[in-house]
Each structure stands twice: as structure tokens, then as C-alpha cells.
Amino acid sequence: YHDDTCVSGRTVIVHLFDWKWTDIAAECERFLGPKGFCGVQVSPPNEHLVITSPHRPWYERYQPVSYKLESRSGTRGQFADMVKRCNAAQVRIYVDAVINHMSASGHGVGTGGSAYNTMNMSYAGVPYSALDFNYNCEINNYNDINQVRNCKLVGLQDLALSKRYVREKIADYLNDLISLGVAGFRVDACKHMWPGDIEAIYSLLQPLNITWFGPGTKPFVFNEVIDKGGGVISASEYTHLGRVTEFRFCDEVGKAFRRQFMLKNLRTIGEAWAMLPSDKALVFVDNHDNQRGHGGGGSTILTFHNPREYKMAVAFMLAHPYGFTRIMSSHVWNISHGQQDWMGPPSYDNDTTKTVTLDNEGQCLDGWVCEHRWPAIASMVKFRNVADGQPLENWFDNGFDQIAFSRGRNAFIAINNEVVGDLHRELPTGMATGSYCDVISGELVNGECTGQAVHVDQDGVALITISSLSNPPIPMTEEKPKK
Ligand code: AAO
């Protein structure tokens, strides 16, 4: 479950939070494929609750009603078409799998028309009955391992994963997705499941669909466990089951770019900071929970609301060798109306999700933030692809908040996060002699840089200039052909 199943040479995934399947299919073809993205984490595709108070919050999708592929993002047919089209564009689909629990309240029908009654623990679309759930207890104490894993997370009916029937129903769901061509899973709420139960479920999974993957390929799995140290459940209990989310990374990167400690310290971020081994970690600057104060969120987390620091933080993450990287792509909420916590995706009056539309510069409109399309972030995806496997070398820092480093001889980045203080220095870049384009301020078009050009001399040294007022940092990956 550790092999990322990306098409070779691709290394980064993006979470297109709450996007419709039809939009994701188009995005694979028009943007993600050509820009070198490995894949997309999609929101839970299974049938879920419809919550009306508050009105249609984003989190209704974390309250399953059945495993039918009928959700707020679209129908089974649209899902299947998306997976095909994305795979054809060399972009993989990773499904957010909610398997720890079902809904927390209500009765009626879900987004796919299946009847459910939360209080009776009856879910006709699976079917599950009261026999398939754990004791009726709540998680009140995160220091009690049995409570965390056998009781209800925020009131959500807790499935008895020790039961063979439940394991098989979940495996059937995941195998259905595999047969449609998905490449793996983000598994929700793993802290609340016993590692042995998860292992038993994964052991029932089929290899990936041979239309797109080699025979016997296992799904790539990243398990969601919030462990910032000091808790009774540790992320390392799950590393044999695939990669595990490393939540310490977002906290530390957030603090550094908010200038709570100096950027120069970030050089060694990773194992040396008691984080998971690099080949077991899934890292991100923010996720759909902590960007809005859920799931371990706090004032350190950087989001699109702080665009300058956010771009630098994401660029740093993509340039640094630690972990497997995921980019967040958000929808906005109205801060002044206290909607941060629950606001659902941009929607039409009939509550269907709005189609993602683009302006002339390829940026998103209508409440879709599309951080992944911001030029500074999109170009760093290519940086990470060309830097893959190369060591961090040629480190420079000025003792404070200016840093630079190369990835072997393939790529070089410089970042200036000082409030006042320009970076203007000759720095070793590790790159071969030549003229290069800064891929954040522009790109290589018809043999010319549309942004800054940087000249590397015969000793691999270049004059690097970044004003503390300038917007993003400076990386280079592409050689400009000599005239
Ligand atoms: C909604 C309402 C609830 C209501 C419920 C049922 O908000 O008020 O009771 O419906 O009606 C999402 C939303 C939830 C939503 C739920 C269902 O976030 O608000 O509930 O859908 O609709 C824990 C879990 C982690 C989980 C996270 C949110 O361990 O797995 O809570 N994340 C996933 C998803 C998430 C989803 C679910 C799970 C459920 O990503 O979107 O919920 O499917 C500590 C613990 C963590 C714990 C957090 C909770 O963290 O360690 O394990 O996460 O608390 O906030 C410091 C500590 C840090 C600590 C943190 C916060 O930073 O270092 O360890 O403080 O206290």
C-alpha cells in the first residue's frame, strides 16, 4: 500500500475538495495531466446524509448512508467516466473512504434514495442493522484507547469492524471502486479503527484494474491519523498499512512561515523532528479540516487567506524532499457570517454544486479557490517531478528568514520571508552553466523566459535577487535554449 501508483515521473496529488465528477474529469484533461500532477483526492463518492441545519454543510459527506456511488459530486456513471478520463490523461483518482462509521442522526433517505434510520442503526442500502455496530458509547476521552476505537466519534454510529460481514461490505465497496479504475484511498478516521481490523479489510482488496495498472498492483493507501505527539495512539501504529498523514508537518511549516521561528531551521524538517519516516509520510500545508478549525486546526495553520505566506509554504513543501505531498484546493466561506466551520461548496439555488468556471488567466471563479492553479503552486509541481530522488544540496541561509537550496543538479529554489530585507547574493545553485527561467514569475515560451531569467556561471553560481516585497519565491528548473 506504500507504492504511490502514480504514472512514472509524477509525484504530487491535489485534493479537489467537493468538486463534481464532471469538473474533475475536465480538470484532468485540461490542466492536471498537462501540468504533471500525479492524481486527485476526491471527496467521499458514496451515498450520504442530506443535512439541512446548518444548510447543506460540507461535512454531510462524512456521514455515510450506503456505499452506492450517488453523492453530492454526481452519479455512479459520472464517477466511472471521470476515472476513465483521468486515467487516460495520466492522472490517478484516490478516493476518500469513510469506513469507520455511518450517520450520527436523522432518518429518511440519503443522496442515493436509500432508506436509513440512525437511531435504529438501520441502513437498507448496504444493508447494515444494529448487529453491525459497536456499543452505544461516545468518545469523551482521547486518552482511553478503547473508547477512541470502539465508541462513537462525534456521535457517528461506529461500525463493528471486527465482524466478518462488516469487513466484507466495506471491502466490496472498495473493490467496486478498484474495478472502476481508482488508484488508491485516503482512509478517514483511522485512529478510530484498530490497526488489525484495517489490515483485515485491506487483505480483502483486489489488485488494481489491469486496464491501467500492472498485474498485481496494490492500491496506494494513506491513512488519516492525527498524531502530534503525546497522545496514546501513535501514527507509527499504522505505517505498515500504507502512508500516514503527518500533522506535525503543517504545524511546523505554518509556524515557520508565520515567523514564529526562523526559516533557516526548516532545513532538517522530517525524521529529525520526530516525524514519520519520509517514505511513510503524507504531508500537506493545510487540509479540508484544519483550514477551518476542525481536526487539529489552529492559528498556526496557513491557508489561502494568507496568500503570500501560503505560496511560500507550499513551494517549500514541494521543493523539500520530505514525504509524499498533497496540495489543497478549497472553496471559500464567508468569514464575517461565521460560516467558516460548515459552509458547503458553491451551489446553485436548487442546492446542486456549481460548475467550476475559469477567467481569462485560468484562475477559478464563483467561490472555487483553486490554489492548485495559482502559478506559483502549479509550477512547483513540475519542480518536484524533476527533483524526485535528488538530494537536498547547496543549502544557504542568512541566519534568519532567507533560504535557498538545490535538489542535486536538477532544480534550485530561493525563498525570502523577511519583512524588510532583500535577498541579493551570489549563491551556489548546483545547476549546470546556462540561462534558466524562474518558473514562478513566468515560464519558457518560444525560447524566452516570460518572467525572470537567471544566469548560472561556470562554477554553478548565480546572482539571486528577491525583494522582500515581491510576491513568491524563486525556483528554476528549465533551461532556456541558447540562441
Ligand atoms: C459534525 C458536527 C459535529 C456533530 C457531528 C454529528 O461538526 O458537531 O457531532 O456532525 O452530527 C467531519 C467534520 C465533523 C463532522 C463530521 C460528520 O470535521 O465536524 O461532525 O464530519 O459530519 C478527530 C478524528 C479525525 C477527524 C477529525 C475531524 O480523529 O479522524 O476529528 N477527521 C476526519 C475527517 C473529517 C470528518 C471525520 C473524520 C468524520 O477528515 O472531515 O469529520 O468522518 C484531537 C485528536 C484528533 C481529533 C481532533 C478533533 O486533536 O487528536 O484525533 O480528530 O482532536 O478536533 C491539538 C492537539 C490535537 C487535537 C487538537 C484538537 O492541536 O494537538 O491532537 O488540538 O483538539
Coordinates of C-alpha atoms and ligand atoms in Angstrom, one line a residue:
Y1 CA 0.0 0.0 0.0
H2 CA 3.1 2.3 0.0
D3 CA 3.7 2.5 -3.7
D4 CA 2.1 5.7 -4.9
T5 CA 0.7 4.2 -8.2
C6 CA 1.4 7.5 -10.0
V7 CA 2.3 7.4 -13.6
S8 CA 6.1 7.4 -13.6
G9 CA 7.6 10.9 -13.2
R10 CA 4.6 12.3 -11.4
T11 CA 4.8 12.9 -7.7
V12 CA 2.0 15.3 -6.4
I13 CA -1.7 14.9 -5.7
V14 CA -4.3 17.6 -5.2
H15 CA -7.5 17.4 -3.1
L16 CA -10.2 18.8 -5.3
F17 CA -12.5 19.3 -2.2
D18 CA -16.2 18.8 -3.1
W19 CA -15.7 19.1 -6.9
K20 CA -18.2 17.4 -9.1
W21 CA -17.0 14.4 -11.0
T22 CA -17.7 16.1 -14.4
D23 CA -15.5 19.0 -13.4
I24 CA -12.7 16.8 -12.2
A25 CA -12.7 14.8 -15.4
A26 CA -12.4 18.1 -17.3
E27 CA -9.6 19.3 -15.0
C28 CA -7.6 16.2 -15.5
E29 CA -7.7 16.7 -19.3
R30 CA -7.2 20.5 -19.5
F31 CA -4.9 21.1 -16.5
L32 CA -3.7 18.3 -14.2
G33 CA -2.5 15.9 -16.9
P34 CA -0.5 18.6 -18.9
K35 CA 0.9 20.1 -15.7
G36 CA 2.3 16.8 -14.5
F37 CA 0.1 16.1 -11.5
C38 CA 0.0 12.5 -10.3
G39 CA -3.5 12.4 -9.1
V40 CA -6.6 13.8 -7.4
Q41 CA -8.0 13.0 -3.9
V42 CA -11.8 13.1 -4.4
S43 CA -14.4 13.7 -1.7
P44 CA -16.3 10.6 -0.5
P45 CA -18.2 9.2 -3.5
N46 CA -20.7 7.1 -1.5
E47 CA -24.3 7.9 -0.6
H48 CA -24.5 10.3 2.4
L49 CA -26.9 12.3 4.6
V50 CA -28.6 15.4 3.4
I51 CA -28.2 17.9 6.3
T52 CA -30.5 20.9 6.4
S53 CA -29.4 22.5 9.7
P54 CA -27.0 24.2 9.0
H55 CA -27.9 24.2 5.4
R56 CA -26.0 21.6 3.4
P57 CA -22.6 21.7 5.2
W58 CA -19.6 20.2 3.6
Y59 CA -19.3 17.6 6.4
E60 CA -22.6 15.8 5.5
R61 CA -20.4 13.7 3.2
Y62 CA -18.7 12.2 6.3
Q63 CA -22.0 10.7 7.3
P64 CA -22.5 7.6 5.1
V65 CA -25.9 6.1 4.3
S66 CA -24.7 3.4 1.9
Y67 CA -21.9 2.5 -0.5
K68 CA -23.9 3.4 -3.6
L69 CA -21.9 5.8 -5.7
E70 CA -24.5 8.6 -5.6
S71 CA -23.3 11.7 -3.9
R72 CA -23.3 15.4 -4.0
S73 CA -20.5 15.2 -6.5
G74 CA -22.5 13.2 -9.0
T75 CA -23.7 9.8 -10.1
R76 CA -22.1 6.4 -10.5
G77 CA -22.0 6.9 -14.3
Q78 CA -20.3 10.3 -13.9
F79 CA -17.8 8.8 -11.4
A80 CA -16.9 6.0 -13.7
D81 CA -16.5 8.3 -16.6
M82 CA -14.2 10.6 -14.6
V83 CA -11.9 7.8 -13.5
K84 CA -11.6 6.7 -17.2
R85 CA -10.9 10.1 -18.5
C86 CA -8.4 11.0 -15.7
N87 CA -6.5 7.7 -16.2
A88 CA -6.4 8.5 -19.9
A89 CA -4.9 11.9 -19.1
Q90 CA -2.3 10.1 -16.8
V91 CA -4.0 11.3 -13.7
R92 CA -4.9 8.9 -10.9
I93 CA -8.0 9.0 -8.7
Y94 CA -7.7 8.5 -4.9
V95 CA -10.9 8.0 -3.0
D96 CA -11.7 9.4 0.4
A97 CA -13.0 6.2 2.1
V98 CA -15.3 6.7 5.1
I99 CA -15.5 3.2 6.6
N100 CA -15.3 3.8 10.4
H101 CA -18.9 4.8 10.8
M102 CA -22.3 5.7 9.3
S103 CA -24.5 8.7 10.1
A104 CA -24.9 10.4 13.5
S105 CA -28.6 11.4 13.4
G106 CA -31.8 11.5 11.4
H107 CA -33.8 9.1 9.3
G108 CA -35.2 9.2 5.8
V109 CA -33.3 8.7 2.6
G110 CA -29.8 9.6 1.6
T111 CA -28.4 11.2 -1.6
G112 CA -28.9 7.9 -3.5
G113 CA -32.5 7.3 -2.3
S114 CA -31.6 4.5 0.2
A115 CA -33.7 4.4 3.4
Y116 CA -31.9 4.8 6.8
N117 CA -32.7 5.2 10.4
T118 CA -29.8 6.3 12.5
M119 CA -31.4 5.6 15.9
N120 CA -32.2 2.0 14.9
M121 CA -28.8 1.7 13.2
S122 CA -30.6 0.5 10.0
Y123 CA -29.1 1.3 6.6
A124 CA -31.1 -0.5 3.9
G125 CA -28.7 0.4 1.1
V126 CA -25.9 -1.8 2.4
P127 CA -27.7 -3.4 4.4
Y128 CA -26.5 -2.8 8.0
S129 CA -28.5 -3.4 11.1
A130 CA -28.0 -2.8 14.8
L131 CA -25.9 -6.1 14.9
D132 CA -23.2 -4.4 12.8
F133 CA -22.3 -1.7 15.2
N134 CA -20.3 -1.3 18.4
Y135 CA -21.6 -0.3 21.8
N136 CA -23.6 2.8 22.1
C137 CA -20.9 5.0 23.8
E138 CA -19.3 8.3 22.9
I139 CA -15.7 9.3 22.7
N140 CA -15.1 11.7 25.5
N141 CA -11.6 10.9 26.5
Y142 CA -8.8 10.7 23.8
N143 CA -6.5 9.1 26.4
D144 CA -8.7 5.9 26.5
I145 CA -7.7 3.8 23.6
N146 CA -10.7 1.5 23.8
Q147 CA -13.1 4.5 23.8
V148 CA -11.3 6.1 20.8
R149 CA -11.6 2.9 18.8
N150 CA -14.9 1.3 20.0
C151 CA -17.1 4.3 20.7
K152 CA -18.7 7.0 18.5
L153 CA -16.6 9.8 17.0
V154 CA -18.8 13.0 17.3
G155 CA -21.9 10.8 17.6
L156 CA -21.3 8.8 14.4
Q157 CA -22.6 5.3 14.6
D158 CA -19.5 3.2 15.0
L159 CA -19.2 0.1 12.7
A160 CA -18.1 -3.2 14.3
L161 CA -15.1 -3.8 12.1
S162 CA -14.3 -6.9 14.0
K163 CA -17.3 -8.6 12.3
R164 CA -16.7 -10.5 9.1
Y165 CA -19.9 -9.3 7.5
V166 CA -19.0 -5.6 8.0
R167 CA -15.4 -6.2 6.7
E168 CA -16.8 -7.8 3.6
K169 CA -19.3 -5.0 3.0
I170 CA -16.5 -2.4 3.2
A171 CA -14.2 -4.5 1.0
D172 CA -17.0 -4.9 -1.5
Y173 CA -17.3 -1.1 -1.7
L174 CA -13.5 -0.5 -2.1
N175 CA -13.3 -3.4 -4.6
D176 CA -16.1 -1.8 -6.6
L177 CA -14.1 1.4 -6.8
I178 CA -10.9 -0.6 -7.7
S179 CA -12.8 -2.3 -10.6
L180 CA -13.8 1.2 -11.9
G181 CA -10.1 2.1 -12.0
V182 CA -9.2 4.1 -8.9
A183 CA -5.6 4.0 -7.8
G184 CA -6.0 4.1 -4.0
F185 CA -7.6 5.5 -1.0
R186 CA -7.4 8.2 1.7
V187 CA -8.8 6.3 4.6
D188 CA -10.8 8.5 7.0
A189 CA -10.6 8.4 10.8
C190 CA -8.0 5.5 11.1
K191 CA -7.2 6.5 14.7
H192 CA -10.7 5.3 15.5
M193 CA -10.2 1.8 14.0
W194 CA -8.0 -1.0 15.4
P195 CA -5.0 -1.5 13.1
G196 CA -5.8 -5.2 13.0
D197 CA -9.3 -4.6 11.7
I198 CA -8.0 -2.2 9.0
E199 CA -5.4 -4.9 8.0
A200 CA -8.1 -7.5 7.7
I201 CA -10.2 -5.2 5.4
Y202 CA -7.2 -4.3 3.2
S203 CA -6.3 -8.0 2.9
L204 CA -9.7 -8.5 1.1
L205 CA -8.8 -5.9 -1.6
Q206 CA -8.3 -6.9 -5.2
P207 CA -5.3 -5.7 -7.2
L208 CA -5.9 -2.5 -9.3
N209 CA -7.6 -2.7 -12.7
I210 CA -5.2 -4.1 -15.3
T211 CA -6.6 -1.7 -17.9
W212 CA -4.4 1.0 -16.3
F213 CA -2.1 -0.8 -13.8
G214 CA 0.4 -3.7 -13.9
P215 CA -0.8 -7.1 -12.8
G216 CA -0.9 -7.5 -9.0
T217 CA -0.6 -3.7 -8.3
K218 CA -1.9 -2.9 -4.8
P219 CA -3.8 0.4 -4.2
F220 CA -1.9 3.3 -2.7
V221 CA -3.3 4.0 0.7
F222 CA -2.8 7.0 3.0
N223 CA -4.3 6.6 6.4
E224 CA -5.7 9.6 8.3
V225 CA -4.3 9.6 11.9
I226 CA -3.9 12.9 13.8
D227 CA -0.9 12.5 15.9
K228 CA 1.1 15.5 17.1
G229 CA 2.9 13.5 19.8
G230 CA 1.9 13.0 23.3
G231 CA -1.3 11.0 22.6
V232 CA -2.0 7.4 23.4
I233 CA -2.3 6.4 19.8
S234 CA 0.6 6.9 17.5
A235 CA 0.8 7.3 13.8
S236 CA 3.5 4.7 13.6
E237 CA 0.9 2.0 14.6
Y238 CA -0.4 2.4 11.1
T239 CA 2.7 2.7 8.9
H240 CA 2.6 -1.0 7.8
L241 CA -0.9 -0.2 6.3
G242 CA 0.4 2.5 3.9
R243 CA 1.4 6.1 4.3
V244 CA 0.1 8.0 7.2
T245 CA -0.9 11.7 7.4
E246 CA 1.9 13.7 9.2
F247 CA 0.0 16.5 11.0
R248 CA 3.2 17.8 12.7
F249 CA 4.4 19.0 9.3
C250 CA 1.6 21.5 8.8
D251 CA 2.0 22.9 12.2
E252 CA 5.8 23.4 11.9
V253 CA 5.7 24.8 8.3
G254 CA 2.8 27.1 9.4
K255 CA 4.8 28.4 12.3
A256 CA 7.9 29.0 10.3
F257 CA 6.2 31.0 7.5
R258 CA 4.3 32.9 10.2
R259 CA 7.7 33.9 11.5
Q260 CA 7.2 32.2 14.9
F261 CA 10.6 30.6 14.3
M262 CA 13.3 31.3 11.7
L263 CA 13.1 29.7 8.3
K264 CA 16.7 28.6 8.5
N265 CA 15.6 25.9 10.9
L266 CA 13.4 24.1 8.3
R267 CA 16.4 22.6 6.6
T268 CA 16.1 19.3 8.6
I269 CA 12.3 19.1 8.8
G270 CA 11.2 15.5 8.8
E271 CA 12.5 12.5 10.8
A272 CA 14.9 14.7 12.8
W273 CA 11.8 16.4 14.2
A274 CA 10.3 13.2 15.4
M275 CA 8.1 13.0 12.3
L276 CA 7.4 9.7 10.5
P277 CA 10.0 8.2 8.1
S278 CA 9.9 10.2 4.8
D279 CA 8.7 7.1 2.9
K280 CA 5.8 6.6 5.3
A281 CA 4.5 10.2 5.5
L282 CA 1.8 12.1 3.6
V283 CA 2.3 15.8 4.0
F284 CA 0.3 19.0 3.3
V285 CA 0.3 22.6 4.4
D286 CA -3.4 22.5 5.2
N287 CA -6.3 20.1 4.8
H288 CA -10.1 20.4 4.5
D289 CA -10.4 20.1 8.3
N290 CA -7.6 22.2 9.8
Q291 CA -8.1 25.1 7.3
R292 CA -11.4 25.7 9.0
G293 CA -10.6 24.8 12.6
H294 CA -11.7 21.1 12.5
G295 CA -9.4 18.1 13.2
G296 CA -6.4 19.7 15.0
G297 CA -6.7 23.1 13.2
G298 CA -5.4 26.1 15.0
S299 CA -3.9 29.5 14.5
T300 CA -0.7 28.1 13.1
I301 CA -2.2 26.5 10.0
L302 CA -1.7 28.6 6.8
T303 CA -4.4 28.7 4.2
F304 CA -5.3 30.7 1.1
H305 CA -6.4 33.5 3.4
N306 CA -2.7 34.3 3.8
P307 CA -1.7 34.0 0.1
R308 CA 1.9 35.3 0.3
E309 CA 3.0 33.0 3.2
Y310 CA 0.8 30.2 1.8
K311 CA 2.5 30.2 -1.6
M312 CA 5.9 30.1 0.0
A313 CA 4.9 27.3 2.4
V314 CA 3.5 25.2 -0.4
A315 CA 6.6 25.9 -2.6
F316 CA 8.9 24.9 0.3
M317 CA 6.9 21.7 0.8
L318 CA 7.1 20.8 -2.9
A319 CA 10.8 21.7 -3.0
H320 CA 11.9 19.8 0.1
P321 CA 12.4 16.0 -0.2
Y322 CA 10.4 15.0 2.9
G323 CA 7.3 12.9 2.4
F324 CA 4.6 12.4 -0.3
T325 CA 2.9 15.8 -1.0
R326 CA -0.7 16.7 -1.3
I327 CA -2.0 20.2 -2.3
M328 CA -5.3 21.6 -1.1
S329 CA -7.8 23.1 -3.4
S330 CA -10.6 24.8 -1.4
H331 CA -13.9 26.5 -1.7
V332 CA -14.4 29.9 0.1
W333 CA -16.6 30.6 3.0
N334 CA -17.9 33.9 4.3
I335 CA -15.8 34.7 7.4
S336 CA -18.0 37.6 8.5
H337 CA -21.0 35.4 8.7
G338 CA -19.4 32.7 10.9
Q339 CA -19.7 30.2 8.1
Q340 CA -16.1 29.0 8.2
D341 CA -16.9 25.9 10.1
W342 CA -19.7 24.4 8.0
M343 CA -20.2 26.3 4.7
G344 CA -20.7 23.8 1.8
P345 CA -19.4 24.1 -1.8
P346 CA -20.6 26.9 -4.0
S347 CA -24.1 25.9 -5.1
Y348 CA -27.0 27.0 -7.3
D349 CA -30.4 27.9 -5.8
N350 CA -31.5 24.3 -6.2
D351 CA -28.6 23.2 -4.0
T352 CA -26.7 21.4 -6.7
T353 CA -22.9 22.1 -6.7
K354 CA -21.8 24.9 -9.1
T355 CA -19.6 24.1 -12.1
V356 CA -16.1 25.3 -11.8
T357 CA -15.6 28.2 -14.2
L358 CA -12.3 29.9 -15.2
D359 CA -11.3 33.5 -16.0
N360 CA -9.0 34.5 -18.9
E361 CA -5.9 33.8 -16.9
G362 CA -7.0 30.3 -16.0
Q363 CA -7.9 31.2 -12.4
C364 CA -11.2 29.9 -10.9
L365 CA -14.3 31.9 -10.3
D366 CA -17.6 31.6 -8.3
G367 CA -16.2 30.6 -4.9
W368 CA -13.7 28.0 -6.1
V369 CA -10.2 29.0 -4.8
C370 CA -8.1 26.5 -6.9
E371 CA -4.9 27.0 -5.1
H372 CA -3.5 24.3 -7.4
R373 CA -3.9 26.7 -10.3
W374 CA -2.0 29.6 -8.7
P375 CA 1.1 29.9 -11.0
A376 CA 3.5 29.7 -8.0
I377 CA 2.0 26.4 -6.8
A378 CA 1.3 24.8 -10.2
S379 CA 4.9 25.3 -11.4
M380 CA 6.3 23.8 -8.3
V381 CA 4.6 20.5 -9.2
K382 CA 6.9 20.2 -12.1
F383 CA 9.8 21.2 -9.9
R384 CA 9.0 18.3 -7.6
N385 CA 8.8 15.9 -10.5
V386 CA 12.2 16.9 -11.9
A387 CA 13.8 16.9 -8.4
D388 CA 12.4 13.5 -7.5
G389 CA 15.1 11.3 -5.9
Q390 CA 17.7 14.1 -5.8
P391 CA 19.3 15.0 -2.5
L392 CA 18.9 18.4 -0.8
E393 CA 22.2 20.2 -1.5
N394 CA 23.8 23.7 -1.7
W395 CA 21.9 24.9 1.3
F396 CA 22.1 28.6 2.0
D397 CA 20.6 30.7 4.8
N398 CA 21.3 34.1 6.0
G399 CA 20.8 33.1 9.6
F400 CA 17.2 34.3 9.5
D401 CA 14.4 34.0 7.0
Q402 CA 16.2 33.8 3.7
I403 CA 16.9 30.3 2.5
A404 CA 18.0 28.5 -0.7
F405 CA 18.8 25.0 -1.8
S406 CA 19.1 22.7 -4.7
R407 CA 17.9 19.2 -5.4
G408 CA 21.0 17.7 -6.8
R409 CA 21.7 19.3 -10.1
N410 CA 18.1 19.3 -11.3
A411 CA 16.4 22.2 -9.5
F412 CA 17.1 25.2 -7.3
I413 CA 14.8 27.3 -5.1
A414 CA 15.4 30.5 -3.1
I415 CA 12.9 31.9 -0.6
N416 CA 12.9 35.3 1.1
N417 CA 10.4 35.5 4.0
E418 CA 11.9 38.6 5.7
V419 CA 9.6 41.6 6.4
V420 CA 12.3 44.1 5.4
G421 CA 15.4 42.8 3.8
D422 CA 16.0 42.0 0.1
L423 CA 17.9 38.9 -0.9
H424 CA 20.6 39.9 -3.3
R425 CA 23.5 37.5 -3.3
E426 CA 25.6 35.2 -5.4
L427 CA 24.6 31.7 -4.4
P428 CA 25.8 28.2 -5.4
T429 CA 22.9 26.6 -7.3
G430 CA 24.2 23.1 -8.2
M431 CA 23.0 23.7 -11.7
A432 CA 25.0 23.4 -14.9
T433 CA 26.2 26.6 -16.6
G434 CA 23.5 28.3 -18.6
S435 CA 20.5 30.6 -18.6
Y436 CA 17.4 29.4 -16.8
C437 CA 13.8 30.6 -16.4
D438 CA 12.4 31.3 -12.9
V439 CA 9.2 29.1 -13.2
I440 CA 7.3 31.0 -10.6
S441 CA 7.4 34.5 -12.2
G442 CA 6.9 33.1 -15.6
E443 CA 7.7 30.2 -17.9
L444 CA 9.7 29.3 -21.0
V445 CA 7.8 30.4 -24.1
N446 CA 9.4 30.2 -27.6
G447 CA 12.9 30.1 -26.1
E448 CA 12.4 33.1 -23.9
C449 CA 11.6 33.5 -20.2
T450 CA 8.3 35.3 -19.7
G451 CA 9.4 36.0 -16.1
Q452 CA 12.9 36.4 -14.5
A453 CA 15.8 34.8 -16.2
V454 CA 18.8 33.7 -14.0
H455 CA 22.3 33.1 -15.3
V456 CA 24.4 30.3 -13.8
D457 CA 28.2 30.8 -14.3
Q458 CA 30.8 28.1 -14.8
D459 CA 31.1 27.5 -11.1
G460 CA 27.4 26.9 -10.7
V461 CA 26.9 30.3 -9.0
A462 CA 24.1 32.7 -9.8
L463 CA 23.1 36.1 -8.7
I464 CA 19.8 35.7 -7.0
T465 CA 17.6 38.7 -6.2
I466 CA 14.3 38.6 -4.3
S467 CA 12.8 41.7 -2.8
S468 CA 11.1 41.2 0.5
L469 CA 8.1 42.9 -1.2
S470 CA 8.0 40.5 -4.1
N471 CA 5.2 38.0 -4.0
P472 CA 6.5 34.5 -4.4
P473 CA 9.9 32.7 -4.0
I474 CA 12.2 31.8 -6.9
P475 CA 12.7 28.3 -8.2
M476 CA 14.4 27.3 -11.5
T477 CA 14.1 24.1 -13.3
E478 CA 14.0 24.7 -17.0
E479 CA 17.0 25.6 -19.1
K480 CA 16.5 28.3 -21.7
P481 CA 17.9 27.0 -25.0
K482 CA 20.9 29.1 -26.0
K483 CA 20.4 31.1 -29.1
Ligands
AAO1 C1 -20.5 17.1 12.5 C2 -20.6 18.2 13.6 C3 -20.5 17.6 15.0 C4 -21.6 16.6 15.2 C5 -21.5 15.5 14.1 C6 -22.6 14.5 14.1 O1 -19.5 19.1 13.4 O2 -20.6 18.6 15.9 O3 -21.5 16.0 16.4 O4 -21.5 16.1 12.8 O5 -23.8 15.1 13.9 C7 -16.3 15.9 9.6 C8 -16.3 17.2 10.4 C9 -17.1 17.0 11.7 C10 -18.5 16.5 11.4 C11 -18.3 15.1 10.8 C12 -19.6 14.4 10.4 O6 -15.0 17.6 10.8 O7 -17.2 18.3 12.4 O8 -19.2 16.4 12.6 O9 -17.5 15.3 9.5 O10 -20.3 15.1 9.6 C13 -10.8 13.7 15.1 C14 -10.6 12.4 14.3 C15 -10.3 12.7 12.8 C16 -11.3 13.6 12.2 C17 -11.4 14.9 13.0 C18 -12.4 15.9 12.5 O11 -9.5 11.7 14.9 O12 -10.3 11.4 12.2 O13 -11.7 14.6 14.4 N1 -11.1 13.8 10.8 C19 -11.9 13.0 9.7 C20 -12.3 13.9 8.6 C21 -13.4 14.9 9.0 C22 -14.6 14.1 9.4 C23 -14.4 12.9 10.1 C24 -13.1 12.4 10.3 C25 -15.5 12.0 10.4 O14 -11.2 14.5 8.0 O15 -13.6 15.8 7.9 O16 -15.4 15.0 10.3 O17 -15.8 11.3 9.2 C26 -7.6 15.9 18.6 C27 -7.4 14.5 18.3 C28 -7.9 14.1 16.9 C29 -9.3 14.6 16.6 C30 -9.3 16.1 16.9 C31 -10.8 16.6 16.8 O18 -6.7 16.8 18.0 O19 -6.1 14.1 18.4 O20 -7.8 12.7 16.7 O21 -9.6 14.4 15.3 O22 -8.9 16.4 18.3 O23 -10.7 18.0 16.7 C32 -4.4 20.0 19.4 C33 -3.9 18.6 19.6 C34 -4.6 17.6 18.6 C35 -6.1 17.7 18.8 C36 -6.4 19.2 18.6 C37 -7.9 19.4 18.6 O24 -3.9 20.5 18.2 O25 -2.5 18.5 19.3 O26 -4.2 16.3 18.8 O27 -5.8 20.0 19.5 O28 -8.4 19.3 19.9

